[in-house]
Short mmCIF file of C-alpha atoms in Angstrom, two decimals:
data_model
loop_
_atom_site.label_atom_id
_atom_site.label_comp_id
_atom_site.label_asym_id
_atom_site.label_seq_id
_atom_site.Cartn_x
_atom_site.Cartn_y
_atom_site.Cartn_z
CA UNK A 12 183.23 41.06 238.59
CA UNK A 13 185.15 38.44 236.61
CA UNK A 14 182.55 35.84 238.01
CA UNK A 15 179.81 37.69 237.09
CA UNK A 16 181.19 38.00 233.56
CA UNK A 17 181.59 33.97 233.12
CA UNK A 18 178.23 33.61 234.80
CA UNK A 19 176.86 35.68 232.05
CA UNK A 20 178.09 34.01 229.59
CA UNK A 21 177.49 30.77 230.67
CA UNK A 22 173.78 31.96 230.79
CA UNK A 23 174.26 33.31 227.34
CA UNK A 24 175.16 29.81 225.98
CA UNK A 25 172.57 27.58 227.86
CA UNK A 26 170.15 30.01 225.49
CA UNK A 27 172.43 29.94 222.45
CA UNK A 28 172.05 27.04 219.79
CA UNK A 29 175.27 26.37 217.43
CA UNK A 30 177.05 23.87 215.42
CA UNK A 31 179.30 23.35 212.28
CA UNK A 32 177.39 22.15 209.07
CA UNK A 33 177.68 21.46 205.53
CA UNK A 34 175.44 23.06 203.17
CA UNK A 35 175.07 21.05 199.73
CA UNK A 36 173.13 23.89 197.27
CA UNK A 37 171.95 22.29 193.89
CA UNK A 38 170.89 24.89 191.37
CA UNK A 39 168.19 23.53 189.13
CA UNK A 40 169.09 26.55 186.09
CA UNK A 41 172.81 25.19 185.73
CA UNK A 42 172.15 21.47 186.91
CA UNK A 43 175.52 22.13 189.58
CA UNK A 44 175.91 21.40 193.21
CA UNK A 45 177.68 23.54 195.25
CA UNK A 46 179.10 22.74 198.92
CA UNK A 47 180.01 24.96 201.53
CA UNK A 48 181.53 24.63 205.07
CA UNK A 49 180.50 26.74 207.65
CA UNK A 50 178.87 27.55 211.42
CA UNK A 51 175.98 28.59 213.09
CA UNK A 52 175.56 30.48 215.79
CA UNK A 53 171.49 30.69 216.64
CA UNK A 54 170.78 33.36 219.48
CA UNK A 55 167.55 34.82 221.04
CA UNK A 56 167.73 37.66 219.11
CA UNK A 57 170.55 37.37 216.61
CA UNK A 58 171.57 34.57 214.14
CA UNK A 59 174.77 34.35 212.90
CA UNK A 60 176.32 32.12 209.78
CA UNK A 61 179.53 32.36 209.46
CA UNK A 62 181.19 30.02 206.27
CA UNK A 63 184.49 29.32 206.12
CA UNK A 64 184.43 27.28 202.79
CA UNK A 65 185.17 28.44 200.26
CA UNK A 66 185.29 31.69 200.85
CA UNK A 67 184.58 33.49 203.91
CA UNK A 68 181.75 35.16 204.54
CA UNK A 69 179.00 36.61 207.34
CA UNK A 70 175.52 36.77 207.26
CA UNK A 71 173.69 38.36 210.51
CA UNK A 72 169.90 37.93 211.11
CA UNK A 73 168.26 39.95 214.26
CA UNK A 74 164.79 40.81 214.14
CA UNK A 75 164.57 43.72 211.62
CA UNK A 76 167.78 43.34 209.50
CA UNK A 77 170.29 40.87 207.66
CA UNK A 78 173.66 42.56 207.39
CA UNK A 79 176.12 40.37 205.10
CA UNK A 80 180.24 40.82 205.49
CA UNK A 81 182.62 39.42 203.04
CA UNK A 82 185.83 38.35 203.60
CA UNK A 83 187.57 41.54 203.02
CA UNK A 84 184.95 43.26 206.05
CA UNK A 85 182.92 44.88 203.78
CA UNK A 86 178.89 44.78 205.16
CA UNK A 87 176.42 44.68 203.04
CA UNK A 88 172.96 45.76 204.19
CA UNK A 89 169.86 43.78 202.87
CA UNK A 90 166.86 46.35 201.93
CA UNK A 91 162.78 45.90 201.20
CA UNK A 92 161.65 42.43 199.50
CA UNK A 93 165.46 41.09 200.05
CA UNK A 94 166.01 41.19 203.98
CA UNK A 95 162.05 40.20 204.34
CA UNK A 96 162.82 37.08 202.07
CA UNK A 97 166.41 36.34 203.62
CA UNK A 98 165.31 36.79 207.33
CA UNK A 99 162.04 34.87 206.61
CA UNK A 100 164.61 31.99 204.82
CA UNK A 101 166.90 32.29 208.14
CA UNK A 102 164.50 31.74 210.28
CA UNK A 103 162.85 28.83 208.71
CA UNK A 104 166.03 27.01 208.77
CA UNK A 105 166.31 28.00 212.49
CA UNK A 106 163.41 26.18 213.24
CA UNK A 107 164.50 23.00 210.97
CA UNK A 108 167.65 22.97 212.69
CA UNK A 109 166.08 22.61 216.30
CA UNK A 110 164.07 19.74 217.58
CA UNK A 111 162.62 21.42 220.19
CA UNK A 112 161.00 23.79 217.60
CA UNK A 113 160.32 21.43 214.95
CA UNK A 114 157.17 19.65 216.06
CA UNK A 115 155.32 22.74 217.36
CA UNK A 116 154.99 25.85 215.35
CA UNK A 117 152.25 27.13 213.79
CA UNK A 118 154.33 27.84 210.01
CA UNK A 119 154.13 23.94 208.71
CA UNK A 120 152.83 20.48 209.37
CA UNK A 121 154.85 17.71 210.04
CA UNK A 122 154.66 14.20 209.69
CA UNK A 123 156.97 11.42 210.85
CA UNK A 124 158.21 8.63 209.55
CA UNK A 125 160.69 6.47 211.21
CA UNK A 126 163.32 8.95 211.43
CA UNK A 127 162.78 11.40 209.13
CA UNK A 128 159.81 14.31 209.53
CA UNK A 129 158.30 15.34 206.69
CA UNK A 130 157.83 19.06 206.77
CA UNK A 131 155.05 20.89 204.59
CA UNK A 132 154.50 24.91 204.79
CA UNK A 133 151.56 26.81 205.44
CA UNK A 134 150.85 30.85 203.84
CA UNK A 135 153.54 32.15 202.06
CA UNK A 136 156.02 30.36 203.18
CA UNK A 137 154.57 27.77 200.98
CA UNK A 138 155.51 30.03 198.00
CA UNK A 139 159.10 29.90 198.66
CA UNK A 140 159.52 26.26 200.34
CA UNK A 141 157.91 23.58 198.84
CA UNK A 142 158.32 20.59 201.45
CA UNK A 143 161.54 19.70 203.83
CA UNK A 144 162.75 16.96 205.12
CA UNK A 145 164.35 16.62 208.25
CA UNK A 146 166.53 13.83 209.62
CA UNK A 147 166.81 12.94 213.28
CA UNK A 148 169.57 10.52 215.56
CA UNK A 149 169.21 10.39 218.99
CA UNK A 150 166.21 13.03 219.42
CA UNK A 151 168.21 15.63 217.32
CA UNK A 152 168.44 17.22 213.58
CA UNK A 153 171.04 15.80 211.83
CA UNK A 154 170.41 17.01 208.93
CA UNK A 155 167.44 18.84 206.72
CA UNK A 156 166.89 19.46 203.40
CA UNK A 157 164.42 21.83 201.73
CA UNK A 158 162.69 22.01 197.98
CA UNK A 159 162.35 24.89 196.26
CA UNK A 160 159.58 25.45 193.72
CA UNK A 161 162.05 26.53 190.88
CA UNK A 162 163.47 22.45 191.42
CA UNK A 163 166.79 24.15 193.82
CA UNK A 164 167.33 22.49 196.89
CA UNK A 165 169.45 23.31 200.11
CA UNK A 166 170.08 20.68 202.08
CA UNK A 167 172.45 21.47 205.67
CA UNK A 168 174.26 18.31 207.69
CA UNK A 169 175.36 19.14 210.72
CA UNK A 170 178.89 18.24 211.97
#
């Protein structure tokens, strides 16, 4: 039983996709940049973002819902317009994050140069993201960076 347990979860893992980052947020409205430390846990089904710094907090994608906990354990439950948008945000940065994903999906075009692929969206995506970039070492993201139309950007570096 105990072997079938690690075996499971070994299985589990091969699928799972997860790494510590830093996220660098600059807000356009108050000219600031904020910086938070935190991880990523990216699942078949679930996503989950845990940051550590500053403050703690949870946000948990699956398929219909985005379910935020704060560092006291209190969950929040996105509704309408706001867990569309935040799952929709999730998963674009999903994609960003992974190589393997990056070059083939049917949401953006992508362009290389030298080391950096230059991301543009498609539908209404495009309404939301204006352009990425994304950084690669040694066939993998290191780091991406998306453009907002309102002049915000969010740019993650992984760790």
């Amino acid at each position: 039983m105990r072997i079938m347990i690690l075996l499971a979860l070994h299985v589990a893992l091969l699928f799972a996709n997860s790494y510590d980052f830093t996220e660098s947020k600059y807000v356009s409205a108050v000219g600031a940049n904020f910086v938070k430390k935190g991880h990523i846990d990216v699942m078949k089904n679930k996503t989950i973002i845990t940051y550590k710094a500053p403050l703690h907090k949870k946000i948990i994608k699956t398929d219909t819902n985005v379910t935020m906990e704060d560092s006291k354990g209190k969950l929040y439950h996105l509704k309408g317009r706001a867990n569309f948008y935040a799952r929709t945000f999730i998963d674009i940065m999903t994609r960003l994050g992974d190589f393997s994903k990056l070059k083939s999906n049917p949401d953006f075009d992508v362009k290389k140069d030298k080391d950096i692929y230059y991301v543009s969206f498609k539908g209404d995506i495009a309404n939301r993201i204006v352009k990425a970039e994304v950084k690669i070492k040694n066939s993998k993201v290191s780091s991406f960076k998306m453009f907002m139309p309102n002049g915000d950007t969010l740019e993650i570096t992984k760790q």
